mmCIF file of C-alpha atoms in Angstrom:
data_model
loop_
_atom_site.group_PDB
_atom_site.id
_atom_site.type_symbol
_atom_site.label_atom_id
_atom_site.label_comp_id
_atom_site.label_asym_id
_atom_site.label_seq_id
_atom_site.Cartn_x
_atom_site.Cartn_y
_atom_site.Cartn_z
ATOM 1 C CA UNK A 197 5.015 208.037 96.022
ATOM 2 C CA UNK A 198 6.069 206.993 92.778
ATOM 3 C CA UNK A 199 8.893 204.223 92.210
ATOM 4 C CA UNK A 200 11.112 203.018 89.918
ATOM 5 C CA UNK A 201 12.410 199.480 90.512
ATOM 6 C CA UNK A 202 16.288 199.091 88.601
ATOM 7 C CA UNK A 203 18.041 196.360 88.569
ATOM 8 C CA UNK A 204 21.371 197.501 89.486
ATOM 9 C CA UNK A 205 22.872 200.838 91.296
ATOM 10 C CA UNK A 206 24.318 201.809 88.569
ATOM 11 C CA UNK A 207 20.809 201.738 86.196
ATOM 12 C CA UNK A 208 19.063 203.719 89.601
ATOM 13 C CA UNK A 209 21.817 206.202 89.547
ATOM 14 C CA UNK A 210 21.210 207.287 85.604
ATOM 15 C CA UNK A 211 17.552 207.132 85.949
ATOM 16 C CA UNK A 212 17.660 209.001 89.158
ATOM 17 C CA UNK A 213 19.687 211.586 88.147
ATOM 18 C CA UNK A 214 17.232 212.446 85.318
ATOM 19 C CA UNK A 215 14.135 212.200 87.182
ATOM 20 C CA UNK A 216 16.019 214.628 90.235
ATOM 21 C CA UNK A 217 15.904 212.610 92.817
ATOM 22 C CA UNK A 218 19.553 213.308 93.945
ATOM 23 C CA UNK A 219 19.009 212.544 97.550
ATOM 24 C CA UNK A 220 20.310 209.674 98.819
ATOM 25 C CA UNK A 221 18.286 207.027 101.263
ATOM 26 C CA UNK A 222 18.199 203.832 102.568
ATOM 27 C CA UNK A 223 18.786 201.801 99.603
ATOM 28 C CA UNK A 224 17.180 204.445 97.437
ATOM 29 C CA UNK A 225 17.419 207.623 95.643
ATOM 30 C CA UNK A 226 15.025 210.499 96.531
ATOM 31 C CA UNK A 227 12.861 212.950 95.068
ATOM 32 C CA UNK A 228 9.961 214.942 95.245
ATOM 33 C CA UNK A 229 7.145 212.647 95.141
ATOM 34 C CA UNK A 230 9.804 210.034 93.357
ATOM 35 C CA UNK A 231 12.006 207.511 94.501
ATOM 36 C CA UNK A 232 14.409 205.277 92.478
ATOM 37 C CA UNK A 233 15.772 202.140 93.919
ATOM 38 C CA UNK A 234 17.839 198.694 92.780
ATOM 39 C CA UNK A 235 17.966 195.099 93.288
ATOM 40 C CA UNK A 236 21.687 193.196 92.495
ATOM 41 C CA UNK A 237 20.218 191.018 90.041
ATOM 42 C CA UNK A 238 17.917 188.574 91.811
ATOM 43 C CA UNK A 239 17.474 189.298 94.983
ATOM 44 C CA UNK A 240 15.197 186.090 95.629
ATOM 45 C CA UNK A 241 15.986 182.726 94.732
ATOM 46 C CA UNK A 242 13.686 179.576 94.929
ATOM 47 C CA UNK A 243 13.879 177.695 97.877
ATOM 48 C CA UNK A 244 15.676 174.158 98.113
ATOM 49 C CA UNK A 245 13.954 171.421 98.556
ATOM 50 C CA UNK A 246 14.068 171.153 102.095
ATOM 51 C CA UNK A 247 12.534 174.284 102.653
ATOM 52 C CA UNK A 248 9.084 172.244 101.755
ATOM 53 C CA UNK A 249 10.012 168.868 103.544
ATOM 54 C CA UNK A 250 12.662 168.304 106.009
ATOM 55 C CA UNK A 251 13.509 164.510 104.963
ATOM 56 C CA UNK A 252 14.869 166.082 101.349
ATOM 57 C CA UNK A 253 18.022 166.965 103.799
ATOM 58 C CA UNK A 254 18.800 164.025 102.913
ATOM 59 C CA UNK A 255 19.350 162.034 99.319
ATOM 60 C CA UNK A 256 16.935 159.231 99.085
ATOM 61 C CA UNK A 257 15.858 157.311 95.123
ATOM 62 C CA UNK A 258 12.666 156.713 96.888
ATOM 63 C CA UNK A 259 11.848 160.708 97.282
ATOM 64 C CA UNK A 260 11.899 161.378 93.676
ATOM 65 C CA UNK A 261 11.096 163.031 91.757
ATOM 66 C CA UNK A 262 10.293 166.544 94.161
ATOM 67 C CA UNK A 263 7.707 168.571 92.559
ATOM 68 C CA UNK A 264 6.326 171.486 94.720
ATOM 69 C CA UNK A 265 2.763 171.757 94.881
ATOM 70 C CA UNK A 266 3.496 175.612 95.670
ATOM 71 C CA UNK A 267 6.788 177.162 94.707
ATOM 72 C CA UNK A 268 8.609 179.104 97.571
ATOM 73 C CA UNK A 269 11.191 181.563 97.669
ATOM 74 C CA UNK A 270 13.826 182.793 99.418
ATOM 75 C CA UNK A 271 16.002 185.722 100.295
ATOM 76 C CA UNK A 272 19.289 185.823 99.453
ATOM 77 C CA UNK A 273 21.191 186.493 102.605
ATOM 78 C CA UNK A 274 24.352 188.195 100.925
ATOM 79 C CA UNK A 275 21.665 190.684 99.328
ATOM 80 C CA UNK A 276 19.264 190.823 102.820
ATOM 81 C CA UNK A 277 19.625 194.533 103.515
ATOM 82 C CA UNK A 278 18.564 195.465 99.977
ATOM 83 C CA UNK A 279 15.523 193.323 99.856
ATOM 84 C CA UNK A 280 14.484 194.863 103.294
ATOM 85 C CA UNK A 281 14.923 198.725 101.754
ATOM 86 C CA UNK A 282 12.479 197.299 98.600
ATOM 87 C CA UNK A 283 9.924 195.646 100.416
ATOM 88 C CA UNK A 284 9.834 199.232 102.325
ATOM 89 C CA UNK A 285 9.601 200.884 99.665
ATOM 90 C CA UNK A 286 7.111 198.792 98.076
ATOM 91 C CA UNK A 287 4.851 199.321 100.571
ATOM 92 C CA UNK A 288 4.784 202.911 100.774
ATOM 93 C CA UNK A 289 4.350 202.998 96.948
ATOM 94 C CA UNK A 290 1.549 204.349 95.374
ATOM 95 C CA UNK A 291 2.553 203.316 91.776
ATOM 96 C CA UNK A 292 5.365 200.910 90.620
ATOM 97 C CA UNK A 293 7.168 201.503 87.282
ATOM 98 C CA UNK A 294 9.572 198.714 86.606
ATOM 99 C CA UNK A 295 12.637 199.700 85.233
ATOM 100 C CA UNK A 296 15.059 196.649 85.287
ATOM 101 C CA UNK A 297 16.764 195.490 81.778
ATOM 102 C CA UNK A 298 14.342 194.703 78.815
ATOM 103 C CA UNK A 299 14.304 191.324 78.751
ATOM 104 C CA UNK A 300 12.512 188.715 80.731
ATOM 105 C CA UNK A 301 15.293 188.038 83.155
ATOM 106 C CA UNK A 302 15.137 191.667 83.944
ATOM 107 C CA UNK A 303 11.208 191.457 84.146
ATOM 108 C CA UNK A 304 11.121 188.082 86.806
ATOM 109 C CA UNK A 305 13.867 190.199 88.681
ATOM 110 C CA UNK A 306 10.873 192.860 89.794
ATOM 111 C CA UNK A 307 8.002 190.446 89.369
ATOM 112 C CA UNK A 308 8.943 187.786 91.632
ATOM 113 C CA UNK A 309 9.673 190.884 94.214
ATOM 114 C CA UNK A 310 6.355 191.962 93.556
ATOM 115 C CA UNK A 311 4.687 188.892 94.075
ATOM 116 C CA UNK A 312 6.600 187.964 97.482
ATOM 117 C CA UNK A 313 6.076 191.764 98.771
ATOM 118 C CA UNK A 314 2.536 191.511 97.890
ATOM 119 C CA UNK A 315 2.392 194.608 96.667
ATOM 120 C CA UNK A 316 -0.974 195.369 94.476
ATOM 121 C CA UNK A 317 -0.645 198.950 93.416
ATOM 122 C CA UNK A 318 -0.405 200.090 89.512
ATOM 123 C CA UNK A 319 2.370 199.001 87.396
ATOM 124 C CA UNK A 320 4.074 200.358 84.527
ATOM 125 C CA UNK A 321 7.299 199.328 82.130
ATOM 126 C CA UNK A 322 9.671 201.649 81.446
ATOM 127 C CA UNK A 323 11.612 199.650 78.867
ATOM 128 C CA UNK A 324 14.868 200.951 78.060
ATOM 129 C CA UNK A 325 18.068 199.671 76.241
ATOM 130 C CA UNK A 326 20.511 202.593 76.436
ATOM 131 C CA UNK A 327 21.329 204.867 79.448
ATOM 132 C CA UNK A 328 21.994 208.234 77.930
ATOM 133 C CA UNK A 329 19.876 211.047 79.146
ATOM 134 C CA UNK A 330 18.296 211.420 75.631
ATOM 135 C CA UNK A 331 17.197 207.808 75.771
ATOM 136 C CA UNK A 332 16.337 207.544 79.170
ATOM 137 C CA UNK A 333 13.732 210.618 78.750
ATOM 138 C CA UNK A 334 12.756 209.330 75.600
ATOM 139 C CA UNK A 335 11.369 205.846 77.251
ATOM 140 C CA UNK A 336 10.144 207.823 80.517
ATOM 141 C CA UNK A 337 8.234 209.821 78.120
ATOM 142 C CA UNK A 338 6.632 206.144 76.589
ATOM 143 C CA UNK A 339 5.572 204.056 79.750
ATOM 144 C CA UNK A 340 3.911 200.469 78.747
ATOM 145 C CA UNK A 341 1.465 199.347 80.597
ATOM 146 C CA UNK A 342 2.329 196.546 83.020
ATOM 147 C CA UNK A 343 0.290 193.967 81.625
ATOM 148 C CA UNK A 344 2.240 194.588 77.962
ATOM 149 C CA UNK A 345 5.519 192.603 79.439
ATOM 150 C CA UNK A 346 4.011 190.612 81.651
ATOM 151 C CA UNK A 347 4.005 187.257 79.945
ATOM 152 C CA UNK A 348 8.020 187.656 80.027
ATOM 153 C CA UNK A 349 7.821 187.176 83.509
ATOM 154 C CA UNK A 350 6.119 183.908 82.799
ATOM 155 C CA UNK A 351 8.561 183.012 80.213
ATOM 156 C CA UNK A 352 11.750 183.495 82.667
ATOM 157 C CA UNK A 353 9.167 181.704 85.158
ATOM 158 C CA UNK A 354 9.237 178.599 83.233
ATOM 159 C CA UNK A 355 12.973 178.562 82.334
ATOM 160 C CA UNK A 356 13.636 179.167 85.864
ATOM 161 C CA UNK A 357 11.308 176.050 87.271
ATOM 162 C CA UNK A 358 12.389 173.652 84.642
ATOM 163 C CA UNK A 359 16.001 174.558 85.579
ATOM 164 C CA UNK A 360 15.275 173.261 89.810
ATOM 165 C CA UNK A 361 13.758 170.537 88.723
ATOM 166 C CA UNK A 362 16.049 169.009 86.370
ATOM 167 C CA UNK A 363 18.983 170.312 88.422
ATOM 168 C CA UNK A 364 17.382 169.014 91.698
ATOM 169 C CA UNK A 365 16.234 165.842 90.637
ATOM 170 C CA UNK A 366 18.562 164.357 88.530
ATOM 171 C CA UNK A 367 21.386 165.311 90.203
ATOM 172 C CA UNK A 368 20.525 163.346 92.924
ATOM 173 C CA UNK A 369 19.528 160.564 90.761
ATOM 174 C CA UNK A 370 22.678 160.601 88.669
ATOM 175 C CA UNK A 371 24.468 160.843 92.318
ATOM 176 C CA UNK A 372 22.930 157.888 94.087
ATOM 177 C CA UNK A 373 23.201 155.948 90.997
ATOM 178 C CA UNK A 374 26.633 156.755 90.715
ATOM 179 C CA UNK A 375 26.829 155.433 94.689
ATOM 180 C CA UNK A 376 25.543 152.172 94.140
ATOM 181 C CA UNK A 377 27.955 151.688 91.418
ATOM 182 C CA UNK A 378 31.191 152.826 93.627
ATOM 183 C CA UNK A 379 31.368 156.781 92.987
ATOM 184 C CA UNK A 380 31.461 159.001 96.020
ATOM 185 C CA UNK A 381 31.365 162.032 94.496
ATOM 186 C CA UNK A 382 28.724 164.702 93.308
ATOM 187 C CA UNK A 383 26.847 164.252 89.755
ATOM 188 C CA UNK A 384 25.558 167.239 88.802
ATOM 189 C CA UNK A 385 22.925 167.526 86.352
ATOM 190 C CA UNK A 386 22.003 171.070 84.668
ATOM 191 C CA UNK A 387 19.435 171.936 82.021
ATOM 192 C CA UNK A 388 22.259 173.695 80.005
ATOM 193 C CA UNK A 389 25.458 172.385 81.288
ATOM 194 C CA UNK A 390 24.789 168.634 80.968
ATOM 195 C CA UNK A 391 23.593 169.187 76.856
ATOM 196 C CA UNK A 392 26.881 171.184 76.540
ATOM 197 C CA UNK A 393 29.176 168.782 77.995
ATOM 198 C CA UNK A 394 27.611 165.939 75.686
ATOM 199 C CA UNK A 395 28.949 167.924 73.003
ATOM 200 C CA UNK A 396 32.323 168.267 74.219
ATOM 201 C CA UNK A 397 32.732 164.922 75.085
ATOM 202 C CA UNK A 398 31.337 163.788 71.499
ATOM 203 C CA UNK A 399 33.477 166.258 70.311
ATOM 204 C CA UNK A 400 36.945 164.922 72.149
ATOM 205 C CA UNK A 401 35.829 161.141 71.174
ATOM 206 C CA UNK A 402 35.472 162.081 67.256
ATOM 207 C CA UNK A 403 38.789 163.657 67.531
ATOM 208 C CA UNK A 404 40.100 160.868 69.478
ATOM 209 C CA UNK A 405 38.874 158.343 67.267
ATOM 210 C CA UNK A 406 39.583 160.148 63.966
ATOM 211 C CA UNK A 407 41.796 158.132 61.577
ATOM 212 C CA UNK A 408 43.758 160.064 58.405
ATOM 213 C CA UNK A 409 43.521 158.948 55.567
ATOM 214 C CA UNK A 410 45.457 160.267 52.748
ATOM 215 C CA UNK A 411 43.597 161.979 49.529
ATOM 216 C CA UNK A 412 45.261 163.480 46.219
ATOM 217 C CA UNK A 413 43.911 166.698 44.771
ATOM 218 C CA UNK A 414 45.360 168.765 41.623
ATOM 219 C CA UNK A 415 44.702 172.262 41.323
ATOM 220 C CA UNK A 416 45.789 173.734 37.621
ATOM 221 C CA UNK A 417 46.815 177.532 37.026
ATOM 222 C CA UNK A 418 45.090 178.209 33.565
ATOM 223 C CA UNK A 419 45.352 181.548 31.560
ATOM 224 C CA UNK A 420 42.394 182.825 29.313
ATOM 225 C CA UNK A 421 42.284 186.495 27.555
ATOM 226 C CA UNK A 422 45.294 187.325 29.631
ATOM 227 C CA UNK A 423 44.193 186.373 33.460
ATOM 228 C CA UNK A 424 44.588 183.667 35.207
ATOM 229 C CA UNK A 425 42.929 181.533 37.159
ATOM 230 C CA UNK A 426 42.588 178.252 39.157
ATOM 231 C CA UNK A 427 40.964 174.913 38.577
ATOM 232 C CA UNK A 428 40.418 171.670 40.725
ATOM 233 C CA UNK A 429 40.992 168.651 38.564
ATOM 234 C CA UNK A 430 37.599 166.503 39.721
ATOM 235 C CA UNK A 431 38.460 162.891 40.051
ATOM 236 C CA UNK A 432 35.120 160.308 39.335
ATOM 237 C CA UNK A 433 32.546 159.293 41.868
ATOM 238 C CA UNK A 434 33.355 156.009 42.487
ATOM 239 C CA UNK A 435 37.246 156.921 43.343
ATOM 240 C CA UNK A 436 36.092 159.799 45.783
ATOM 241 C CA UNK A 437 34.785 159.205 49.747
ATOM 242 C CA UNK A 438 32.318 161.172 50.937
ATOM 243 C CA UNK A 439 33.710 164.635 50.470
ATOM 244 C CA UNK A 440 34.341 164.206 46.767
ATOM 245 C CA UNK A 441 38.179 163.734 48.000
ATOM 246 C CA UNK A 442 40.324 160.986 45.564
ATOM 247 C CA UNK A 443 41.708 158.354 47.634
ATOM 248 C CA UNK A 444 43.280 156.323 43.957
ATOM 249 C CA UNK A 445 46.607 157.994 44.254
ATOM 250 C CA UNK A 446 47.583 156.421 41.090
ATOM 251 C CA UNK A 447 44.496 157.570 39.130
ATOM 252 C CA UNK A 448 45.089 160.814 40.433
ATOM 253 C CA UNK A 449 49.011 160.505 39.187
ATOM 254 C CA UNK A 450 47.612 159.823 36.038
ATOM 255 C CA UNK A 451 45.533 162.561 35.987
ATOM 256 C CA UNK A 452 48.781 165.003 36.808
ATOM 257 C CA UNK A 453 50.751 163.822 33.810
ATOM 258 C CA UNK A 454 47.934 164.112 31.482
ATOM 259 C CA UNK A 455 47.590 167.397 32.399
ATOM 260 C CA UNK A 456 51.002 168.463 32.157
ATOM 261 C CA UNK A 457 51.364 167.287 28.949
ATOM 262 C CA UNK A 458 48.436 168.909 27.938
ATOM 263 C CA UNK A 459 48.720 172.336 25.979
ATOM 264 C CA UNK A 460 45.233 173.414 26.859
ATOM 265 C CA UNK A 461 41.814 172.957 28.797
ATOM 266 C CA UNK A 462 38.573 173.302 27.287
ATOM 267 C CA UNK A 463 35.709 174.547 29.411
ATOM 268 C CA UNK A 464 32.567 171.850 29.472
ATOM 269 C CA UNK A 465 30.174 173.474 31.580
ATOM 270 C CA UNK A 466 30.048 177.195 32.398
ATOM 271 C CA UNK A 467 27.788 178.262 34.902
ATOM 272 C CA UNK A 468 26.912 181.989 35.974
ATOM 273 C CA UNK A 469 25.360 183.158 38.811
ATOM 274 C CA UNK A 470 24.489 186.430 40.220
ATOM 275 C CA UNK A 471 24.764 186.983 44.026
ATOM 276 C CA UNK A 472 23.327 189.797 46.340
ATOM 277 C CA UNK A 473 24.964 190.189 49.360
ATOM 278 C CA UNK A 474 23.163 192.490 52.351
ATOM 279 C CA UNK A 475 24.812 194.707 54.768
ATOM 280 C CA UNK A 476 25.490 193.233 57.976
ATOM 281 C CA UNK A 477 23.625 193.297 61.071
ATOM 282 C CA UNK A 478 24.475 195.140 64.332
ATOM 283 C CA UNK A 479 26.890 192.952 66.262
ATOM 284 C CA UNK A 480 24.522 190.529 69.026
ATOM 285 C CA UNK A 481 26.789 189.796 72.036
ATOM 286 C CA UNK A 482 27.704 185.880 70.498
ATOM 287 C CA UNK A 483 29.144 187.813 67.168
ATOM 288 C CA UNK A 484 30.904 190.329 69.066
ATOM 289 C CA UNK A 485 32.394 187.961 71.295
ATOM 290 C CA UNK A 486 33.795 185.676 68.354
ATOM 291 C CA UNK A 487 35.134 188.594 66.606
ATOM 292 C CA UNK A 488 36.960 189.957 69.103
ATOM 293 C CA UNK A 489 38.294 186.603 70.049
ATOM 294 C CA UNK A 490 39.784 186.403 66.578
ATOM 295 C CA UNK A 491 40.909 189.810 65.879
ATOM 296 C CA UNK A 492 42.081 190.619 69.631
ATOM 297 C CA UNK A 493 42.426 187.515 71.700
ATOM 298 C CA UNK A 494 39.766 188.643 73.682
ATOM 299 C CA UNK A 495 37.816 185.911 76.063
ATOM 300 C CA UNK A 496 34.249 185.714 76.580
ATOM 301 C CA UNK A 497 33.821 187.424 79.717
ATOM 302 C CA UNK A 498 36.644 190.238 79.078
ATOM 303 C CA UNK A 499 34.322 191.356 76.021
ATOM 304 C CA UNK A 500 31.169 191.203 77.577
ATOM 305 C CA UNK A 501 33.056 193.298 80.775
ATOM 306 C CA UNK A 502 34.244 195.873 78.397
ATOM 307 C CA UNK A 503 30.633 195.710 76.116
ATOM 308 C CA UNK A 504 28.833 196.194 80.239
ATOM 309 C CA UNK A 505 31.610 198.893 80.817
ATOM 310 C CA UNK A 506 30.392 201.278 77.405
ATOM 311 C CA UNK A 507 26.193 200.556 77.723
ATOM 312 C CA UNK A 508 26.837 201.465 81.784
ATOM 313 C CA UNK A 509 29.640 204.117 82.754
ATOM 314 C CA UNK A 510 30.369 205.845 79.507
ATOM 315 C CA UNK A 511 26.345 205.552 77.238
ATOM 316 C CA UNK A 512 27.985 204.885 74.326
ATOM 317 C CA UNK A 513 26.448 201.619 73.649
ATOM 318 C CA UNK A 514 22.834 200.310 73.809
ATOM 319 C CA UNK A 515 22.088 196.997 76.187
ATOM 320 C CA UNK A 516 24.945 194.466 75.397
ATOM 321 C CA UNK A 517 23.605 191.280 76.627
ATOM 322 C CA UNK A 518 21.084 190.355 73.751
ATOM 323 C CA UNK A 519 21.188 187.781 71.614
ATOM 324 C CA UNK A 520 19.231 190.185 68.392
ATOM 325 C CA UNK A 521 21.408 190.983 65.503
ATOM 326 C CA UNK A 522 18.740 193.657 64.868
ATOM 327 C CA UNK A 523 18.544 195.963 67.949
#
């Protein structure tokens, strides 16, 4: 038997439909000779750290840092009855095609169920971005080889061990610290969440500690041939800060009345330059979130909801969550 391993019911259902297997099973689709099932994302997660010692139940500075000498894994228990149906199914497969989203979150999703199941049969990639019929027959018409994506697995491997251990460790450093210095509460530490709230918080203590300070600036209207135009009066160096901003108001009110007594201006430097500007890129999901923030008041999540909505239930756009202008 032949299977294809999505990653979510919706995925199976377009694939399945194409392949006829319209029969529905145990956590599966069915076919002749075929079957197509799902996970719900990941369907394994990596154990805590208790699940290799019992003491790490509790938080102790003299325990770290935990390193596993052999990473373990776990089943989700709210997604338990769909991990049973694929580890059935894995084991009365002759051939596993892996069909989960192209990327290598989509390719740890069936590799780490591959490695946990043990199952050693053939494995191919059917990498697909777009769920129309034409595409999907177009990419189950071009299987890769397993080994092709493999190293993605390893890739989403690595992000996903560096994430435990900083998350494990140092929030239970940052924790006890915090202990011994009066906090009760929980200091979490995450590989992306801790970088990103550095840059708020520098962010809110620039803006809290920003002082004004006033500048002067002239812009002139001047005609030439019949159109007009408009100029920046350009104060010395040694009267500007940083930003080429005048802060000598009364070298800049000087400036203003010479110029408005002035009947003309006479160009010193002219400089041309030619530009070439491309077309744009596709939208990536960070663009299309920004723009439709701007032009619709649309959050983050709404767009990418509405983005998932057109790649799964109406095929009318290719894989949303990708960060490649030129996809």
């Amino acid at each position: 038997m032949r299977l294809y391993l999505c990653e979510k019911p919706s995925q199976a259902k377009d694939i399945a439909a194409v392949l006829g297997a319209k029969r529905r099973g145990d956590g599966c689709w069915l076919g002749t000779d075929v079957t197509v099932t799902w996970c719900i994302g990941h369907l394994l997660e990596t154990a805590p750290p208790d699940a290799y010692d019992a003491r790490y139940k509790r938080w102790v500075l003299a325990d770290l840092p935990i390193i596993p000498d052999k990473w373990k894994m776990t089943v989700k228990p709210r997604t338990a009855s769909q991990y049973k149906a694929v580890k059935r199914l894995l084991g009365e497969a002759s051939e596993l095609i892996i069909a989960t989203d192209a990327d290598r979150e989509g390719e740890m999703i069936a590799r780490e169920l591959v490695e946990h199941c043990r199952y050693r049969g053939p494995i191919r990639r059917l990498w697909l971005s777009a769920l129309d019929e034409a595409s999907i027959r177009k990419a189950l018409g071009a299987l890769k080889p397993g080994a092709e994506t493999f190293s993605l697995y390893h890739s989403a491997l690595g992000r996903s061990r560096a994430d435990w251990l900083i998350g494990m460790n140092m929030s239970r450093l940052f924790t006890l610290l915090g202990r011994q210095s009066g906090y009760q509460g929980v200091l979490p530490v995450g590989r992306v969440q801790t970088p990103t709230l550095r840059l708020v918080v520098d962010r809110d203590r620039s803006i809290a500690d920003f002082v004004p300070v006033p500048f002067w600036a002239i812009d002139v209207d001047l005609l030439h041939n019949g159109t007009t135009f408009s100029a920046q009066w350009r104060a010395p160096a040694d009267a500007c800060d940083d930003q080429d901003r005048c802060l000598n108001q009364a070298l800049a009110q000087q400036a203003a009345a010479a110029i408005n007594s002035a009947a003309s201006a006479r160009v010193i430097k002219l400089k041309t330059e030619r530009m070439r500007e491309v077309a744009p890129l596709p939208f990536d999901l960070g663009t299309l979130q920004e723009v439709c923030s701007k032009k619709l008041g649309l959050g983050a999540q709404e767009t990418l909801d509405i983005a998932q909505a057109l790649y799964e239930t109406y095929k009318v756009i290719t894989y949303p969550r990708s960060d490649c202008g030129f996809l």
